[in-house]
Amino acid sequence: MPPSWDGALRCLDDTLSEHVRVYFCATKLDLISESRPRVVRPEVVKIIASHIKAKIIETSSKVPKSADPLFNTIIEDYVSGFPEYQKWSTTLKAKISTMFHHK
């Protein structure tokens, strides 16, 4: 396993609790191909994510709007824990999306 993955797993041991939400964000999605396979197999990530109730999101800075699902998922999860914020979550997501896609 790559050092960053090992570090992430060690961090989970230290911080995991029912009040901590975990997101595995795979970056550089545009680089994956048959000649450049993934370093960490997706099935391994899925097993761990399922066990700790983490979410898996893949992104690439070369693909427009690929970070939107990551930020939208985090916002939705955060807002779901606070009913008073649910009213304006759509507005918040739109503002954040605009900030990251401003030309």
PDB file of C-alpha atoms in Angstrom:
ATOM      1  CA  MET A   1       0.000   0.000   0.000  1.00  0.00           C
ATOM      2  CA  PRO A   2       1.230   3.535  -0.692  1.00  0.00           C
ATOM      3  CA  PRO A   3       2.380   5.641   2.280  1.00  0.00           C
ATOM      4  CA  SER A   4      -0.601   8.002   1.990  1.00  0.00           C
ATOM      5  CA  TRP A   5      -3.036   5.084   2.258  1.00  0.00           C
ATOM      6  CA  ASP A   6      -1.191   3.635   5.252  1.00  0.00           C
ATOM      7  CA  GLY A   7      -1.260   7.060   6.895  1.00  0.00           C
ATOM      8  CA  ALA A   8      -4.992   7.372   6.275  1.00  0.00           C
ATOM      9  CA  LEU A   9      -5.634   4.007   7.905  1.00  0.00           C
ATOM     10  CA  ARG A  10      -3.522   4.960  10.953  1.00  0.00           C
ATOM     11  CA  CYS A  11      -5.426   8.234  11.223  1.00  0.00           C
ATOM     12  CA  LEU A  12      -8.703   6.307  11.233  1.00  0.00           C
ATOM     13  CA  ASP A  13      -7.532   4.281  14.206  1.00  0.00           C
ATOM     14  CA  ASP A  14      -6.924   7.509  16.128  1.00  0.00           C
ATOM     15  CA  THR A  15     -10.053   9.458  15.202  1.00  0.00           C
ATOM     16  CA  LEU A  16     -12.841   7.080  14.289  1.00  0.00           C
ATOM     17  CA  SER A  17     -16.004   7.537  16.300  1.00  0.00           C
ATOM     18  CA  GLU A  18     -19.710   7.736  15.609  1.00  0.00           C
ATOM     19  CA  HIS A  19     -19.424  11.536  15.349  1.00  0.00           C
ATOM     20  CA  VAL A  20     -16.697  11.526  12.691  1.00  0.00           C
ATOM     21  CA  ARG A  21     -17.639  11.224   9.047  1.00  0.00           C
ATOM     22  CA  VAL A  22     -15.016   9.775   6.749  1.00  0.00           C
ATOM     23  CA  TYR A  23     -14.644  10.406   3.022  1.00  0.00           C
ATOM     24  CA  PHE A  24     -12.127   8.575   0.868  1.00  0.00           C
ATOM     25  CA  CYS A  25     -11.303  10.915  -1.999  1.00  0.00           C
ATOM     26  CA  ALA A  26      -9.407   9.322  -4.856  1.00  0.00           C
ATOM     27  CA  THR A  27      -7.687  11.954  -6.970  1.00  0.00           C
ATOM     28  CA  LYS A  28      -6.041  11.826 -10.387  1.00  0.00           C
ATOM     29  CA  LEU A  29      -8.909   9.806 -11.838  1.00  0.00           C
ATOM     30  CA  ASP A  30      -7.844  10.938 -15.311  1.00  0.00           C
ATOM     31  CA  LEU A  31      -4.541   9.030 -14.977  1.00  0.00           C
ATOM     32  CA  ILE A  32      -6.082   5.593 -14.472  1.00  0.00           C
ATOM     33  CA  SER A  33      -5.800   3.283 -17.451  1.00  0.00           C
ATOM     34  CA  GLU A  34      -4.810  -0.269 -18.246  1.00  0.00           C
ATOM     35  CA  SER A  35      -1.179   0.821 -18.449  1.00  0.00           C
ATOM     36  CA  ARG A  36      -1.427   2.760 -15.168  1.00  0.00           C
ATOM     37  CA  PRO A  37      -3.588   0.724 -12.815  1.00  0.00           C
ATOM     38  CA  ARG A  38      -4.767   1.920  -9.433  1.00  0.00           C
ATOM     39  CA  VAL A  39      -2.299   1.559  -6.578  1.00  0.00           C
ATOM     40  CA  VAL A  40      -5.043   0.650  -4.103  1.00  0.00           C
ATOM     41  CA  ARG A  41      -7.626  -1.764  -5.465  1.00  0.00           C
ATOM     42  CA  PRO A  42     -11.188  -0.357  -5.424  1.00  0.00           C
ATOM     43  CA  GLU A  43     -12.569  -3.487  -3.760  1.00  0.00           C
ATOM     44  CA  VAL A  44     -10.204  -2.952  -0.799  1.00  0.00           C
ATOM     45  CA  VAL A  45     -11.401   0.631  -0.410  1.00  0.00           C
ATOM     46  CA  LYS A  46     -15.048  -0.470  -0.695  1.00  0.00           C
ATOM     47  CA  ILE A  47     -14.642  -3.097   2.031  1.00  0.00           C
ATOM     48  CA  ILE A  48     -13.032  -0.621   4.431  1.00  0.00           C
ATOM     49  CA  ALA A  49     -15.530   2.119   3.562  1.00  0.00           C
ATOM     50  CA  SER A  50     -18.445  -0.222   4.135  1.00  0.00           C
ATOM     51  CA  HIS A  51     -17.064  -1.313   7.486  1.00  0.00           C
ATOM     52  CA  ILE A  52     -16.641   2.232   8.819  1.00  0.00           C
ATOM     53  CA  LYS A  53     -19.566   3.798   6.908  1.00  0.00           C
ATOM     54  CA  ALA A  54     -17.268   6.015   4.854  1.00  0.00           C
ATOM     55  CA  LYS A  55     -18.078   7.451   1.457  1.00  0.00           C
ATOM     56  CA  ILE A  56     -15.883   7.066  -1.618  1.00  0.00           C
ATOM     57  CA  ILE A  57     -15.588   9.888  -4.126  1.00  0.00           C
ATOM     58  CA  GLU A  58     -13.293   9.992  -7.157  1.00  0.00           C
ATOM     59  CA  THR A  59     -12.081  13.267  -8.639  1.00  0.00           C
ATOM     60  CA  SER A  60      -9.769  14.691 -11.256  1.00  0.00           C
ATOM     61  CA  SER A  61      -8.652  18.284 -11.563  1.00  0.00           C
ATOM     62  CA  LYS A  62      -8.603  17.827 -15.351  1.00  0.00           C
ATOM     63  CA  VAL A  63     -12.313  17.010 -15.554  1.00  0.00           C
ATOM     64  CA  PRO A  64     -14.606  20.023 -15.176  1.00  0.00           C
ATOM     65  CA  LYS A  65     -16.874  19.903 -12.134  1.00  0.00           C
ATOM     66  CA  SER A  66     -15.401  16.634 -10.857  1.00  0.00           C
ATOM     67  CA  ALA A  67     -14.979  18.126  -7.384  1.00  0.00           C
ATOM     68  CA  ASP A  68     -18.670  19.045  -7.196  1.00  0.00           C
ATOM     69  CA  PRO A  69     -19.798  15.596  -5.992  1.00  0.00           C
ATOM     70  CA  LEU A  70     -17.185  15.706  -3.225  1.00  0.00           C
ATOM     71  CA  PHE A  71     -18.224  19.103  -1.890  1.00  0.00           C
ATOM     72  CA  ASN A  72     -21.948  18.442  -2.392  1.00  0.00           C
ATOM     73  CA  THR A  73     -21.721  15.163  -0.474  1.00  0.00           C
ATOM     74  CA  ILE A  74     -19.919  16.804   2.433  1.00  0.00           C
ATOM     75  CA  ILE A  75     -22.416  19.682   2.521  1.00  0.00           C
ATOM     76  CA  GLU A  76     -25.408  17.329   2.380  1.00  0.00           C
ATOM     77  CA  ASP A  77     -23.989  15.149   5.143  1.00  0.00           C
ATOM     78  CA  TYR A  78     -23.209  18.138   7.332  1.00  0.00           C
ATOM     79  CA  VAL A  79     -26.563  19.792   6.789  1.00  0.00           C
ATOM     80  CA  SER A  80     -28.450  16.539   7.440  1.00  0.00           C
ATOM     81  CA  GLY A  81     -27.193  16.674  11.019  1.00  0.00           C
ATOM     82  CA  PHE A  82     -28.622  20.159  11.521  1.00  0.00           C
ATOM     83  CA  PRO A  83     -32.284  20.479  10.502  1.00  0.00           C
ATOM     84  CA  GLU A  84     -32.157  24.269  10.825  1.00  0.00           C
ATOM     85  CA  TYR A  85     -29.596  24.392   7.984  1.00  0.00           C
ATOM     86  CA  GLN A  86     -31.515  22.199   5.555  1.00  0.00           C
ATOM     87  CA  LYS A  87     -33.520  25.175   4.274  1.00  0.00           C
ATOM     88  CA  TRP A  88     -30.509  26.878   2.763  1.00  0.00           C
ATOM     89  CA  SER A  89     -28.353  23.891   1.765  1.00  0.00           C
ATOM     90  CA  THR A  90     -29.272  24.305  -1.910  1.00  0.00           C
ATOM     91  CA  THR A  91     -28.153  27.932  -1.843  1.00  0.00           C
ATOM     92  CA  LEU A  92     -24.935  27.004  -0.055  1.00  0.00           C
ATOM     93  CA  LYS A  93     -24.104  24.281  -2.594  1.00  0.00           C
ATOM     94  CA  ALA A  94     -24.725  26.693  -5.468  1.00  0.00           C
ATOM     95  CA  LYS A  95     -22.470  29.344  -3.911  1.00  0.00           C
ATOM     96  CA  ILE A  96     -19.657  26.876  -3.297  1.00  0.00           C
ATOM     97  CA  SER A  97     -19.961  25.471  -6.804  1.00  0.00           C
ATOM     98  CA  THR A  98     -19.750  29.008  -8.216  1.00  0.00           C
ATOM     99  CA  MET A  99     -16.654  29.762  -6.140  1.00  0.00           C
ATOM    100  CA  PHE A 100     -14.796  26.757  -7.535  1.00  0.00           C
ATOM    101  CA  HIS A 101     -15.849  27.301 -11.147  1.00  0.00           C
ATOM    102  CA  HIS A 102     -15.415  31.059 -11.361  1.00  0.00           C
ATOM    103  CA  LYS A 103     -13.496  32.060 -14.471  1.00  0.00           C
TER     104      LYS A 103
END
